[in-house]
Tab-separated table of C-alpha atoms in Angstrom:
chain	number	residue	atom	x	y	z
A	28	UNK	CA	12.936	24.482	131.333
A	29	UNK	CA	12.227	26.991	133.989
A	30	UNK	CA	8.939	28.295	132.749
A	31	UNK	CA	7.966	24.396	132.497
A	32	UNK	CA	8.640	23.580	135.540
A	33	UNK	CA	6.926	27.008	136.971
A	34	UNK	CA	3.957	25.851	134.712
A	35	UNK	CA	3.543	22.331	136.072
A	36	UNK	CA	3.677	23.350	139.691
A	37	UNK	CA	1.088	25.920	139.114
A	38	UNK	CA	-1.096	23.249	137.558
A	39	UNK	CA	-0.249	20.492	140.528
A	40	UNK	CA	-0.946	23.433	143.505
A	41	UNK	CA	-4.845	22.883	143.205
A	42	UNK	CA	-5.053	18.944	143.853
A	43	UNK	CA	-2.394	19.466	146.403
A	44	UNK	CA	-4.236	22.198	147.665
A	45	UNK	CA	-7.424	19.746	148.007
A	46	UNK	CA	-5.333	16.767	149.275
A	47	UNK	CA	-4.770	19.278	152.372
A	48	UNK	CA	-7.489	18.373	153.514
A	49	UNK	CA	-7.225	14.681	153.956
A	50	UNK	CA	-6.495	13.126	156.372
A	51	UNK	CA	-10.209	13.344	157.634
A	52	UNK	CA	-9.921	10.351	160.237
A	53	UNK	CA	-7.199	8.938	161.995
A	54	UNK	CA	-5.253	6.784	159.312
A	55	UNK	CA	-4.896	3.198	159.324
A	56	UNK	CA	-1.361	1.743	158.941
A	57	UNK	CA	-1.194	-2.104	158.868
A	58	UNK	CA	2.088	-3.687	159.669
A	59	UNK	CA	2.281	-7.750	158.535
A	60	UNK	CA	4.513	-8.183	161.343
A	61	UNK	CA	4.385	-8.564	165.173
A	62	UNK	CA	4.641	-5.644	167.319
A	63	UNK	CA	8.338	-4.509	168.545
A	64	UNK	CA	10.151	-6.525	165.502
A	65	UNK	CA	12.357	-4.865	163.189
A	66	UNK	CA	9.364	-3.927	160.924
A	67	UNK	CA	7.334	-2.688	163.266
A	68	UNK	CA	9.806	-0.224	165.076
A	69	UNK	CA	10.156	2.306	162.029
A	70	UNK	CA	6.921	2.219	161.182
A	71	UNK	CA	5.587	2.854	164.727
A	72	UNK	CA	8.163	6.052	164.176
A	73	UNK	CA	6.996	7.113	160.873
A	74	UNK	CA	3.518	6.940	162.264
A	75	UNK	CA	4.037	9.032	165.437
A	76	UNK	CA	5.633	11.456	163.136
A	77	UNK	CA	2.823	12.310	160.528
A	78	UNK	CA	0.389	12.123	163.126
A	79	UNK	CA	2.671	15.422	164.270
A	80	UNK	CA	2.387	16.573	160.741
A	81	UNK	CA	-1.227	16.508	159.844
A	82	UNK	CA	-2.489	16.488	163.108
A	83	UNK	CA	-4.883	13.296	162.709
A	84	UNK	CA	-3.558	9.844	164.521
A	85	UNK	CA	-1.625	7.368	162.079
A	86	UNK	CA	-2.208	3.852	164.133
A	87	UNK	CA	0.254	0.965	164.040
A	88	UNK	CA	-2.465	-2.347	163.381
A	89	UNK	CA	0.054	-5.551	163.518
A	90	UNK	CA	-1.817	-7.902	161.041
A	91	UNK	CA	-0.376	-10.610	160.878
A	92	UNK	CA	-0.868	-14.037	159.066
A	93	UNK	CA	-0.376	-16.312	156.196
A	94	UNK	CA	2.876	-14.411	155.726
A	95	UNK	CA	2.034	-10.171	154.538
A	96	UNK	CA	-1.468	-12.282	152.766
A	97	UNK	CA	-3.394	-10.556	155.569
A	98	UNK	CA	-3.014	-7.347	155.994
A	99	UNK	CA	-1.899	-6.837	152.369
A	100	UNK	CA	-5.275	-8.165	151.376
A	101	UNK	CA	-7.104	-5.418	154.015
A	102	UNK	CA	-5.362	-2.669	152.333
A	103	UNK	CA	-6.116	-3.714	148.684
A	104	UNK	CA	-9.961	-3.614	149.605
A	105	UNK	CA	-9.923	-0.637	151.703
A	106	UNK	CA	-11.815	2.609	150.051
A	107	UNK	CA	-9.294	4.289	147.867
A	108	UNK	CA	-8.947	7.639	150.261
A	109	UNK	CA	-5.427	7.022	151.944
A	110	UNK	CA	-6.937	6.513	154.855
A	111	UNK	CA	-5.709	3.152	154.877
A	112	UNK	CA	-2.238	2.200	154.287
A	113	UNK	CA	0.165	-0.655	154.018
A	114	UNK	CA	3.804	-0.943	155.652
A	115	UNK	CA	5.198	-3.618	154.215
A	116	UNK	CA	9.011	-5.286	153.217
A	117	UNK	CA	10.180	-7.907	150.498
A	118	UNK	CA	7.425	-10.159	151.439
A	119	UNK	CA	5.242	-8.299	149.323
A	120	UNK	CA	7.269	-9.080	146.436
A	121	UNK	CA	7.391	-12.441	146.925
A	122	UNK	CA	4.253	-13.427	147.422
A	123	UNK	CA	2.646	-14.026	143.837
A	124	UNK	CA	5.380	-16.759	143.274
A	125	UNK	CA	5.432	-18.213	146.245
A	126	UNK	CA	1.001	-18.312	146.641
A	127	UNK	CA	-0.434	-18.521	143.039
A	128	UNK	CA	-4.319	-17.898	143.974
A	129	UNK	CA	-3.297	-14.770	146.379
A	130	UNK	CA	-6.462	-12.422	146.365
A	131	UNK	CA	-5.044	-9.827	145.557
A	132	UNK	CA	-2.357	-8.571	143.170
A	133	UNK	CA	0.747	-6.756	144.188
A	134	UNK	CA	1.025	-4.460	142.026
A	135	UNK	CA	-1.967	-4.043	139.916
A	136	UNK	CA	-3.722	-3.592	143.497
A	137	UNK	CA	-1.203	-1.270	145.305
A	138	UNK	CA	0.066	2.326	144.570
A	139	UNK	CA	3.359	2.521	145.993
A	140	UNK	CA	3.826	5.822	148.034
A	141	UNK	CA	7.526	5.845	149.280
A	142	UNK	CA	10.321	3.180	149.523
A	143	UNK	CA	11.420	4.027	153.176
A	144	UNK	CA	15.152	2.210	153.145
A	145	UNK	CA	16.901	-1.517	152.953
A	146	UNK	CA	18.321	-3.926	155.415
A	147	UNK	CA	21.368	-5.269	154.211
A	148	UNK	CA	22.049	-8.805	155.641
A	149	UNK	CA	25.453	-10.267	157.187
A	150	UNK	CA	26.832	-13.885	156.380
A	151	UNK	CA	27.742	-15.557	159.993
A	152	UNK	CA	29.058	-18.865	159.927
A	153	UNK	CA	29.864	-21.321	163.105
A	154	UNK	CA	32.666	-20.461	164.815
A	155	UNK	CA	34.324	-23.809	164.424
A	156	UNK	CA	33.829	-24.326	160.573
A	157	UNK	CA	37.528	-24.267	158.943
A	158	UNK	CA	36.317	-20.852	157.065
A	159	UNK	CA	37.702	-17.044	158.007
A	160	UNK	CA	36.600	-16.010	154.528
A	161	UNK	CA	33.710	-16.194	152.170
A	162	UNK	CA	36.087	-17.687	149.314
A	163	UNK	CA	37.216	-20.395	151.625
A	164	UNK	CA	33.042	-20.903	152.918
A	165	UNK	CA	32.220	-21.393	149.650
A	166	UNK	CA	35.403	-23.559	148.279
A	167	UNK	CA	34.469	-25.573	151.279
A	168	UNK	CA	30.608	-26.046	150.026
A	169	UNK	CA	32.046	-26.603	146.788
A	170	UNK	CA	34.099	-29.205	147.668
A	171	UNK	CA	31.347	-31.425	149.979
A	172	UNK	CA	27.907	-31.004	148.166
A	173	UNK	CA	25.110	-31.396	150.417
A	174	UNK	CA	27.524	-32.197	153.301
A	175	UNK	CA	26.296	-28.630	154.790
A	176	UNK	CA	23.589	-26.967	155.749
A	177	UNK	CA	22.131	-23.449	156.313
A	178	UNK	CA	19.298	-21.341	158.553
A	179	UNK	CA	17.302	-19.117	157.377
A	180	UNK	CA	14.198	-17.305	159.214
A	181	UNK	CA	11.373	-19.724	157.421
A	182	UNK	CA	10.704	-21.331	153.792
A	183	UNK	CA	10.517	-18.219	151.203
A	184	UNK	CA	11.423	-16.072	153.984
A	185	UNK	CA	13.987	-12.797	153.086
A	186	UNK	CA	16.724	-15.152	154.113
A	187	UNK	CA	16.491	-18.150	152.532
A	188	UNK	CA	15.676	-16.532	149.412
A	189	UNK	CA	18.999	-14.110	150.016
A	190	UNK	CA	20.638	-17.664	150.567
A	191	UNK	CA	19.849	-19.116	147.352
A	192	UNK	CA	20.425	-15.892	145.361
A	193	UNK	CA	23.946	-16.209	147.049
A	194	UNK	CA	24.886	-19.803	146.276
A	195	UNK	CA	22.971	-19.558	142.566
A	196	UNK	CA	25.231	-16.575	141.979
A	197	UNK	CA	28.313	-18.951	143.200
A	198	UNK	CA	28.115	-21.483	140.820
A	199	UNK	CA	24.965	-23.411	142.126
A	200	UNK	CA	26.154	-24.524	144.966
A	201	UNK	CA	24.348	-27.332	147.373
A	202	UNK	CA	23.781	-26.709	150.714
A	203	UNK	CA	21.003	-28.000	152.705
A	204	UNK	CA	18.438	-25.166	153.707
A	205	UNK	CA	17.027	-25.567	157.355
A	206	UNK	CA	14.156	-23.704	158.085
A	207	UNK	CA	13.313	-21.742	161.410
A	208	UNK	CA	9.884	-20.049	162.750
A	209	UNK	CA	12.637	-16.709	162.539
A	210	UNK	CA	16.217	-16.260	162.729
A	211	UNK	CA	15.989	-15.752	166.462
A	212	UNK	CA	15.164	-19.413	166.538
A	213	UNK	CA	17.843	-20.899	164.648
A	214	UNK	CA	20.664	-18.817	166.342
A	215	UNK	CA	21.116	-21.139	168.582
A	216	UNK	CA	21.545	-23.983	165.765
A	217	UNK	CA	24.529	-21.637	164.658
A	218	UNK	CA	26.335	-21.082	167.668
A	219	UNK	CA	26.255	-24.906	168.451
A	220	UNK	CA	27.108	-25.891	165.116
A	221	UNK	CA	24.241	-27.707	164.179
A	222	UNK	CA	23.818	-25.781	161.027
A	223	UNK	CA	27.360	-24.141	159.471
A	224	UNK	CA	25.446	-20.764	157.974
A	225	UNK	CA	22.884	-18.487	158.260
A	226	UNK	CA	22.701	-14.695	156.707
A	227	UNK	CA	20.689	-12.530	159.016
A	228	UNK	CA	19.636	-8.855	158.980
A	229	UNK	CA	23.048	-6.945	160.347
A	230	UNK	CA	21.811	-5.166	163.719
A	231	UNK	CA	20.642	-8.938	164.785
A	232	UNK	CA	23.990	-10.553	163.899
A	233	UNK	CA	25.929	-7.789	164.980
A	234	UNK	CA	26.197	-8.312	169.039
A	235	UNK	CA	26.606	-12.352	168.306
A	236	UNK	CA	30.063	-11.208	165.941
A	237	UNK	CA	31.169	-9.108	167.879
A	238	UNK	CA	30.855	-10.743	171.169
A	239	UNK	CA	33.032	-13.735	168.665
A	240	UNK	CA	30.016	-16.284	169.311
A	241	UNK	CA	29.705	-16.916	165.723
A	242	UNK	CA	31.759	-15.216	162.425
A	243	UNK	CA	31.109	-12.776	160.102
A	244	UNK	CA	32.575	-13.196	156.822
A	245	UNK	CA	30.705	-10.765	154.316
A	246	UNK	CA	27.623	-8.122	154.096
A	247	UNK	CA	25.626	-8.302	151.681
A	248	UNK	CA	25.550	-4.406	150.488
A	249	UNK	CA	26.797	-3.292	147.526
A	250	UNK	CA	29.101	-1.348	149.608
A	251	UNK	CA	30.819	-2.011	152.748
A	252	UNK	CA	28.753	-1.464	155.850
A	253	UNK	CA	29.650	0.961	158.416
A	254	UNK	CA	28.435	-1.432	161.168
A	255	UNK	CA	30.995	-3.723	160.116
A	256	UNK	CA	33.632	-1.447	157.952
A	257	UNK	CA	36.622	-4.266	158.013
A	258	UNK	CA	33.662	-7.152	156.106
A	259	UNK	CA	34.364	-7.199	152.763
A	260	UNK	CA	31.088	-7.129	150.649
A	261	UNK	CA	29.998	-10.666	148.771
A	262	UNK	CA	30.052	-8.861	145.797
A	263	UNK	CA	33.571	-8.215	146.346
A	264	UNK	CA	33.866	-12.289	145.967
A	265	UNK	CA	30.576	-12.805	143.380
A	266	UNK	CA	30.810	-9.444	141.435
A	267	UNK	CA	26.997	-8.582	141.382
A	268	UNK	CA	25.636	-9.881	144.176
A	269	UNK	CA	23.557	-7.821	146.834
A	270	UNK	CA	20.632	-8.871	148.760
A	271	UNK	CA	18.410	-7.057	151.413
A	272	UNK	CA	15.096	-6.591	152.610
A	273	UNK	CA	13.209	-2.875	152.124
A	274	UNK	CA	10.408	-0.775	154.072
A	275	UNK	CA	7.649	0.750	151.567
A	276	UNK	CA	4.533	1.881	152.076
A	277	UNK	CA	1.958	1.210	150.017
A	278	UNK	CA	-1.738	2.816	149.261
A	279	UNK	CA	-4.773	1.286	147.303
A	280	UNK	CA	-4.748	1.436	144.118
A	281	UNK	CA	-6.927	4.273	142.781
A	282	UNK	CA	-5.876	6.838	145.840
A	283	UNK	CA	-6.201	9.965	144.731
A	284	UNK	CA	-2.725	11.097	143.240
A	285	UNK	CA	-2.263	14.229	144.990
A	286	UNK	CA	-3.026	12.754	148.428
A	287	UNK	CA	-0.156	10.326	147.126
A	288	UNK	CA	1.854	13.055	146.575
A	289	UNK	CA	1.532	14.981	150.210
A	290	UNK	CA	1.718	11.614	152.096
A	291	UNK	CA	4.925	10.628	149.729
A	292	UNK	CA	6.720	14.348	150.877
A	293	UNK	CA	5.650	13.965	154.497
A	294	UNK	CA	7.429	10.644	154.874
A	295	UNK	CA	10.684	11.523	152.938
A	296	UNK	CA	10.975	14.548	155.129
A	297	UNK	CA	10.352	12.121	158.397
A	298	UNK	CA	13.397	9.980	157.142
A	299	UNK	CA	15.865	12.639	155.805
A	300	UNK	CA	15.305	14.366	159.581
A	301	UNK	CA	18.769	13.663	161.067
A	302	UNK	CA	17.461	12.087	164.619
A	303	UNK	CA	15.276	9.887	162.754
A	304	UNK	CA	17.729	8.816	159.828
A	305	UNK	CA	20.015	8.143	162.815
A	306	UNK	CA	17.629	6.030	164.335
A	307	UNK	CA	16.601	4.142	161.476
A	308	UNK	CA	20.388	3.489	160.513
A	309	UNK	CA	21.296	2.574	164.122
A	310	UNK	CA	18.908	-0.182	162.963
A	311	UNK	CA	20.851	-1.280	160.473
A	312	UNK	CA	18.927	0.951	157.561
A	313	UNK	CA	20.148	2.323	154.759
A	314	UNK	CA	17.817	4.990	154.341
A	315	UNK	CA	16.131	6.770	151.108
A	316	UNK	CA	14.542	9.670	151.528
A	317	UNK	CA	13.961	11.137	148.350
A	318	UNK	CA	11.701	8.591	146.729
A	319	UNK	CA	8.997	9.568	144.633
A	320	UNK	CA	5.283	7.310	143.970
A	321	UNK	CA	7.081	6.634	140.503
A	322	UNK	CA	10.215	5.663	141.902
A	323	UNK	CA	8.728	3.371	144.465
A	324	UNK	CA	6.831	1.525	141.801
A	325	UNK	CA	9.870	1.068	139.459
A	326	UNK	CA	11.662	-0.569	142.487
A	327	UNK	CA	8.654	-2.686	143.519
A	328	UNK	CA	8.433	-4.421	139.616
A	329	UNK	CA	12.044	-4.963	139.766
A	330	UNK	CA	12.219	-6.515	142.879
A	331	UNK	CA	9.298	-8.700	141.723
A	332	UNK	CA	11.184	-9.725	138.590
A	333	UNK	CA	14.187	-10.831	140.752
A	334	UNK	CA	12.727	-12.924	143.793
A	335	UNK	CA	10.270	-14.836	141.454
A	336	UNK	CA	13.126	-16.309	139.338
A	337	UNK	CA	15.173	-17.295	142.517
A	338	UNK	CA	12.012	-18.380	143.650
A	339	UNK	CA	11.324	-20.329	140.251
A	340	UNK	CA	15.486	-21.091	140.122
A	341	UNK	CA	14.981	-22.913	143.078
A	342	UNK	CA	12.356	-24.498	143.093
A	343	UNK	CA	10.926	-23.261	146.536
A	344	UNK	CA	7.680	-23.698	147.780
A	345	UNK	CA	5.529	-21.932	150.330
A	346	UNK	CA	5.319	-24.291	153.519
């Protein structure tokens, strides 16, 4: 096993060796997102940090526009050198189901360089509503149907589709789905009790819990959160369930694989650093730092699989 692995490093050192040599321009990341927004702050971090690395500039470009359609289609056009990359989240998996004539195709387009972390979301109800628990949130749904209604941060949005995972999962249940341009937006629809429920991403809903504007009843990890250790998990009430949105960055397809390779250790190293991890988990990250091209790509197909048959489940449409 040794001698194999000796063997197969000696064999990988000469692309590796040539891949040294790229970046030869500063490198283009596109973000889908708006600058300063939860997607944009780690990847403006990862950026300043290879531009330390490799000593050419890795620039932010917010692109954003029909959802990730933009700057997801730049990337799958741009010449195949890495000097062009893609930061992107769950949108990316989404978007086949939710646009049928995309041009472009997630995967068969893409080569997926590292998965950078997930975003776990926490449930928040209305302060008012007669529930302290999830069981009780959801016996209450159960026993109105379509007396309810939910937020979530736009239609086929990370939310709404965690939403409908979540009451799919519960026995199908119906609850009217409100849609807001973000989940900043419909906040204010919680705390006033216009709608009953809305998941968000946990650093957002965290000052509004613990402040006691609104409730928190469950994360949606697989484990319990430390931002909120005393919220039991939903799983913990629908064995199974987890839900969050990810960070990956993507490459064209047909990059060269060593280049792959260098950019794939540079960022893991950026992420396993303890100031940054800190960072990123003070954002409400959990963080992965020891993906590999192959491991990315796995992920990305199986997250694929799972939003398009909520997606199809539920019957939801892009708006």
């Amino acid at each position: 096993m040794l001698r194999r692995t000796l063997m197969t490093a000696a064999l990988a050192a000469p692309a590796i060796a040539r891949a040294q040599s790229w970046p030869t321009a500063p490198v283009r990341l596109l973000v889908p997102f708006s600058a300063g927004g939860p997607t944009d702050l780690p990847a403006r971090l990862i950026a300043d940090e290879l531009s330390k690395s490799f000593g050419q500039r890795f620039v932010v470009e917010n692109r954003t526009g029909s959802g990730v359609i933009v700057a997801s289609d730049a990337v799958a056009k741009a010449p195949k050198d890495g000097q062009t990359l893609l930061y992107t989240t769950v949108g990316h998996a989404v978007a086949r189901a939710l646009f049928p004539h995309l041009p472009f195709d997630p995967v068969a387009d893409f080569q997926p360089v590292a998965h950078i972390g997930r975003i776990h979301n926490v449930v928040m109800v209305n302060k008012d509503l007669p529930a302290t628990t999830l069981p009780e949130l959801l016996a209450l749904f159960r026993a109105s149907p379509g007396r309810f209604n939910y937020a979530s941060n736009g239609n086929g949005g990370s939310i709404h589709l965690a939403t409908e995972l979540l009451l799919s999962m519960a026995g199908g249940l119906e609850v009217t789905h409100v849609a807001y341009r973000g989940s900043t937006a419909a906040m204010p629809d919680l705390l006033s009790g216009h709608v009953a429920m809305m998941l968000d991403v946990i650093s957002s809903g965290l000052p509004f819990i613990q402040k006691g504007e609104t409730r928190g009843l469950a994360v949606t990890s697989a484990q319990r959160s430390p931002l909120f250790p005393d919220l039991p998990t939903v799983a913990e009430t629908i064995p199974g369930y987890e839900s969050f949105t990810w960070h990956m960055v993507l490459a064209p397809a047909g990059t060269p694989p060593a280049t792959v390779a260098l950019l794939n250790a540079a960022i893991n190293r950026v992420v396993a650093d303890p100031r940054h991890k800190a960072t990123l988990q003070g954002q409400g990250m959990e963080v992965v730092s020891d993906s590999t091209p192959a491991s990315s790509a796995a992920f990305l197909r199986a997250e694929i699989a799972k939003w398009e048959a909520v997606i199809s489940r539920a019957g939801i449409k892009a708006s």
